[in-house]
XYZ file of C-alpha atoms in Angstrom:
361
model
C 106.836 73.706 56.348
C 106.830 77.280 58.919
C 103.838 80.074 59.183
C 103.022 82.397 56.132
C 101.591 85.126 57.740
C 102.309 88.886 57.507
C 103.531 91.339 60.174
C 104.328 88.134 62.481
C 104.395 89.118 65.779
C 108.650 88.418 66.980
C 110.927 89.091 70.112
C 111.191 92.346 67.291
C 108.014 93.679 67.428
C 106.275 93.090 70.238
C 102.880 95.396 70.828
C 104.011 98.119 72.636
C 100.935 100.907 73.544
C 98.867 100.473 70.873
C 96.680 98.320 71.719
C 93.445 98.717 73.770
C 94.463 96.988 77.170
C 92.074 95.289 79.106
C 91.802 95.061 82.728
C 92.368 91.186 83.743
C 89.823 92.111 86.907
C 86.500 92.332 84.094
C 87.831 88.712 83.453
C 89.076 87.190 86.625
C 86.885 89.011 89.236
C 83.161 87.059 89.659
C 81.488 90.197 89.783
C 82.646 91.343 86.446
C 81.080 87.360 84.877
C 77.475 89.191 83.230
C 80.484 91.524 81.171
C 79.818 90.807 77.419
C 83.301 91.204 75.571
C 82.271 94.668 74.198
C 81.072 95.820 77.630
C 84.374 95.557 78.507
C 85.801 96.769 75.513
C 83.877 100.587 75.663
C 85.598 100.038 79.034
C 88.895 100.436 77.797
C 88.231 103.393 75.413
C 86.910 104.830 78.031
C 89.815 104.236 79.776
C 92.288 105.159 77.192
C 90.860 108.702 77.217
C 90.533 109.657 80.379
C 94.677 109.228 80.433
C 94.458 111.893 78.236
C 91.769 114.000 80.792
C 94.393 113.065 83.984
C 97.427 114.077 81.809
C 96.207 117.400 79.800
C 95.053 117.538 83.868
C 98.425 117.529 85.379
C 99.533 120.054 82.348
C 96.882 122.171 82.865
C 94.031 121.691 85.138
C 91.554 121.538 81.975
C 89.277 118.380 81.994
C 88.951 118.403 85.849
C 85.175 118.923 87.389
C 84.132 121.899 90.557
C 85.679 118.703 92.679
C 89.023 118.882 90.873
C 88.357 114.950 89.661
C 89.272 114.046 85.968
C 86.058 113.152 83.229
C 85.671 112.485 79.926
C 83.326 113.024 76.941
C 83.421 110.259 74.944
C 80.126 110.596 72.869
C 77.742 106.929 72.035
C 77.827 108.043 67.808
C 82.146 108.771 68.657
C 81.841 105.092 70.759
C 79.608 103.222 68.354
C 82.144 103.705 65.480
C 84.752 102.576 67.436
C 83.215 99.488 68.548
C 81.202 99.041 64.820
C 78.356 98.409 66.878
C 74.549 100.437 66.739
C 74.013 103.503 69.424
C 71.635 101.695 70.646
C 74.049 98.413 71.820
C 76.400 101.128 73.614
C 73.045 103.085 76.118
C 72.966 99.388 76.307
C 76.852 98.772 77.015
C 77.061 102.216 79.252
C 74.050 100.173 81.054
C 75.479 97.953 81.910
C 78.891 99.522 83.431
C 76.555 101.716 85.108
C 75.262 98.785 86.780
C 78.478 96.978 87.154
C 79.772 100.196 89.146
C 82.265 100.467 86.435
C 81.575 104.563 85.347
C 79.287 107.576 86.105
C 77.134 109.976 83.692
C 75.926 113.284 85.171
C 74.389 115.625 82.978
C 76.553 119.053 82.065
C 74.578 121.536 80.944
C 72.536 121.446 78.332
C 74.121 119.078 75.713
C 76.882 116.975 77.473
C 77.206 114.201 79.428
C 80.202 113.863 82.226
C 81.843 110.228 82.413
C 83.974 109.469 85.182
C 85.771 106.349 84.915
C 86.566 103.945 87.861
C 88.720 100.806 87.937
C 87.426 96.976 88.384
C 88.196 95.528 91.158
C 90.538 93.119 92.469
C 89.481 89.543 93.237
C 89.249 88.616 96.519
C 92.462 86.223 97.454
C 90.307 82.972 97.947
C 89.025 83.597 93.943
C 90.928 81.168 91.913
C 91.721 83.141 88.524
C 90.974 82.253 84.935
C 93.111 83.712 83.691
C 97.191 84.720 84.987
C 99.466 87.395 84.149
C 101.612 84.611 84.282
C 100.269 80.456 83.740
C 102.508 79.434 87.111
C 103.968 81.082 89.328
C 108.726 81.050 89.122
C 111.229 82.850 89.182
C 113.236 83.513 86.446
C 117.122 85.586 86.614
C 116.699 87.850 83.877
C 119.659 90.358 82.319
C 118.140 93.482 81.993
C 119.122 94.746 78.034
C 119.908 99.220 79.802
C 123.460 97.207 81.845
C 125.030 95.158 78.684
C 127.859 95.381 80.944
C 126.715 93.699 84.652
C 124.485 90.754 84.764
C 122.288 90.482 87.278
C 120.181 88.197 89.147
C 116.193 89.468 89.525
C 113.821 87.502 91.559
C 110.205 88.799 89.098
C 107.173 86.604 90.833
C 103.446 87.910 88.802
C 101.251 86.500 90.516
C 100.674 85.464 94.565
C 99.342 81.870 94.070
C 98.818 79.450 90.662
C 96.392 79.901 87.579
C 94.757 75.907 88.308
C 93.228 76.348 84.945
C 96.881 76.597 83.255
C 99.420 72.401 83.570
C 103.187 72.637 84.392
C 103.549 72.486 80.871
C 101.600 75.047 78.982
C 103.858 77.845 77.862
C 105.327 79.900 80.351
C 104.258 82.910 79.265
C 106.166 85.984 80.439
C 104.765 89.325 81.481
C 105.077 92.458 79.643
C 107.912 93.799 82.398
C 109.933 90.834 81.834
C 109.116 90.346 77.890
C 111.034 94.177 78.082
C 112.995 93.488 80.632
C 114.566 89.785 80.391
C 116.371 87.710 78.028
C 114.864 85.355 75.985
C 116.131 82.424 74.551
C 113.467 79.755 72.738
C 115.222 76.400 70.944
C 115.094 77.694 67.992
C 117.061 80.889 68.561
C 119.203 82.768 71.502
C 118.453 87.144 71.698
C 121.671 88.151 72.643
C 121.704 90.895 75.905
C 123.003 93.639 73.130
C 121.560 96.702 72.156
C 121.279 96.704 68.364
C 122.525 99.969 67.302
C 119.960 102.551 66.255
C 117.808 100.816 69.630
C 117.518 104.058 70.311
C 115.537 105.501 67.267
C 113.754 102.120 67.272
C 112.331 102.519 70.370
C 111.491 106.730 69.869
C 109.910 105.155 66.810
C 107.957 102.662 68.808
C 106.824 106.038 71.410
C 106.227 107.618 68.418
C 103.718 104.846 66.978
C 101.785 104.722 70.670
C 101.566 108.867 70.705
C 100.191 108.759 67.156
C 96.995 106.229 68.163
C 96.989 107.715 71.610
C 95.775 110.383 70.371
C 93.837 109.011 66.221
C 91.033 109.625 68.017
C 91.574 113.229 68.612
C 93.834 114.220 65.298
C 93.786 112.832 61.982
C 96.733 110.614 60.478
C 97.555 113.106 58.334
C 98.177 115.427 60.177
C 100.669 113.320 61.912
C 102.187 112.803 59.040
C 101.918 116.770 58.627
C 105.549 117.257 60.576
C 106.487 114.042 61.078
C 109.259 114.409 58.681
C 110.484 117.484 60.474
C 110.917 115.365 63.977
C 113.633 112.786 62.181
C 112.298 110.045 64.283
C 112.554 112.111 68.103
C 110.059 110.971 70.028
C 110.576 114.750 72.077
C 110.299 116.740 68.783
C 106.992 114.523 67.988
C 105.804 115.592 71.665
C 106.444 118.914 71.374
C 104.486 119.468 68.158
C 100.889 117.310 70.291
C 101.435 119.082 73.215
C 102.137 122.919 70.819
C 98.678 122.171 70.182
C 96.913 120.661 72.371
C 98.701 124.210 74.588
C 97.605 126.729 71.492
C 93.701 124.754 71.159
C 93.694 125.432 74.953
C 94.844 129.089 75.080
C 92.184 129.446 72.042
C 89.156 128.333 74.182
C 89.835 130.044 77.103
C 89.364 133.227 75.240
C 86.020 132.613 74.137
C 85.202 131.257 77.773
C 86.344 134.669 79.266
C 84.783 136.323 76.875
C 81.047 134.881 77.804
C 81.262 131.290 76.267
C 79.350 128.482 78.714
C 83.001 126.190 78.729
C 80.628 122.860 78.044
C 79.769 123.858 74.438
C 80.288 121.880 71.839
C 82.153 124.181 69.838
C 85.636 124.179 71.797
C 85.488 120.050 71.961
C 87.225 118.109 69.078
C 84.807 115.621 69.451
C 81.658 117.495 67.770
C 83.759 120.696 66.334
C 84.424 119.175 63.113
C 86.149 121.956 61.677
C 88.870 121.519 63.596
C 89.902 117.527 62.421
C 89.134 118.618 58.985
C 90.961 122.136 58.891
C 93.829 120.897 60.170
C 96.146 119.333 58.293
C 96.510 122.283 56.005
C 97.162 124.749 58.486
C 99.864 122.672 59.855
C 101.222 122.554 56.217
C 100.706 126.155 56.358
C 102.935 126.240 58.886
C 105.874 124.290 58.406
C 105.663 126.029 55.045
C 106.777 129.397 57.072
C 109.292 127.516 59.183
C 110.717 125.060 57.303
C 110.628 125.914 54.120
C 110.692 129.835 53.242
C 113.113 130.175 57.275
C 111.532 133.632 57.474
C 110.211 132.855 60.451
C 113.153 133.799 63.357
C 111.680 132.238 66.411
C 109.902 129.025 64.779
C 108.311 127.751 68.703
C 106.841 130.803 68.725
C 105.606 131.031 66.015
C 104.224 127.128 65.773
C 102.376 128.347 68.675
C 100.711 131.858 67.661
C 99.821 130.050 64.134
C 98.175 127.087 65.699
C 96.238 129.345 68.429
C 95.076 131.841 66.010
C 93.812 128.506 63.791
C 91.374 126.977 66.739
C 90.387 130.934 67.584
C 89.448 130.896 63.623
C 88.096 127.577 63.385
C 85.722 128.419 66.549
C 83.874 131.998 64.999
C 83.616 130.414 62.252
C 81.756 127.398 62.885
C 79.554 129.748 65.944
C 78.297 131.730 62.435
C 77.749 128.868 60.683
C 75.441 126.489 63.037
C 73.904 129.072 65.367
C 72.045 132.350 64.902
C 73.882 135.150 65.682
C 71.339 136.691 68.998
C 73.732 139.890 70.424
C 75.166 138.157 73.950
C 77.046 135.873 70.925
C 77.478 139.025 68.992
C 78.838 140.427 71.412
C 81.012 137.248 72.818
C 82.523 136.971 69.444
C 83.529 141.037 69.716
C 84.924 140.594 72.751
C 87.421 138.077 71.611
C 88.121 139.601 68.683
C 89.094 143.289 70.430
C 91.268 140.500 73.213
C 93.252 139.202 70.024
C 93.919 142.652 68.701
C 94.825 144.060 72.088
C 98.178 141.850 72.138
C 98.657 141.643 68.695
C 99.665 145.921 69.241
C 100.860 145.248 72.395
C 103.268 142.565 70.882
C 103.868 144.314 67.540
C 104.524 148.299 68.414
C 103.662 150.542 65.101
C 105.484 150.985 62.247
C 106.028 155.006 63.593
C 107.281 153.923 66.415
C 109.492 151.405 64.864
C 110.649 154.683 62.863
C 111.316 157.205 65.827
C 113.219 153.480 68.182
C 116.387 153.837 64.285
C 116.889 157.341 65.189
C 116.738 157.961 67.918
């Protein structure tokens, strides 16, 4: 009798990024023996968010403090919803991570707290690990799947010592790297090193799934479903849509910051301005309709960027008007932004009279 599990994990659908990785040093280093699994999961969430900050820092210099160090914003409310615990529990877990030296929280502005995330320390060499990357050290002859015509023997040693908790008759677990490189053979099946014809499409789909999971806390799934059909399974096209959305958001927020709004203002973040998340799917639908259905846009890339920048600018203005008292300072900020937008539009589009004059000449 065989298993009846749905979506059974096999050689063709191994996890590829659509999960939260927990650093094994948190398990193997006795320094962290008092950490609960919930604390490890919270650190994994912080780590995932930190990779987003580092990525954006390399791209446009955002999410860096005055000393050039990357940081994150992650509210207790959001963490509690993801881990399905109370906000008080998240506060206790954060204190545990603070004590363990895995995070540092620094107040920034009136309401925001910057979180800095540290990598867990590896155990000392004389420590016997509880969970090694493999059950025992060995060498294997592996055939890389990228090179079909050649068979190259590679020696992979995953750890420099044996895990005493695993005997030699236990499973010989492959590392994640080996899973992608090795030709895996079992008694029941034999997986050849021939790439399927649609291997590129499968790889792109896996990358797109990982992209969607990576930004799920910012961009709702419905937003991804708006533009994915136009990507035709191409990861680079999906990546371009996501990058352009964040670029448009960055340029839009910079307009408000230059006009006098504090950089740490909640209204500028996806986490606090819920107008972004609730309206972005409809905005994408309208933009894509102009680009692909009516085909009235000569420069789709430039149009999409300008459309999304206008969307973010308007949602920031709308949030300020709905949630803040319109003081003279705030009114001046809004006026400065509107003036900047009008000036840019006037530079990009010459008046009709000038157009007519050019045609006549």
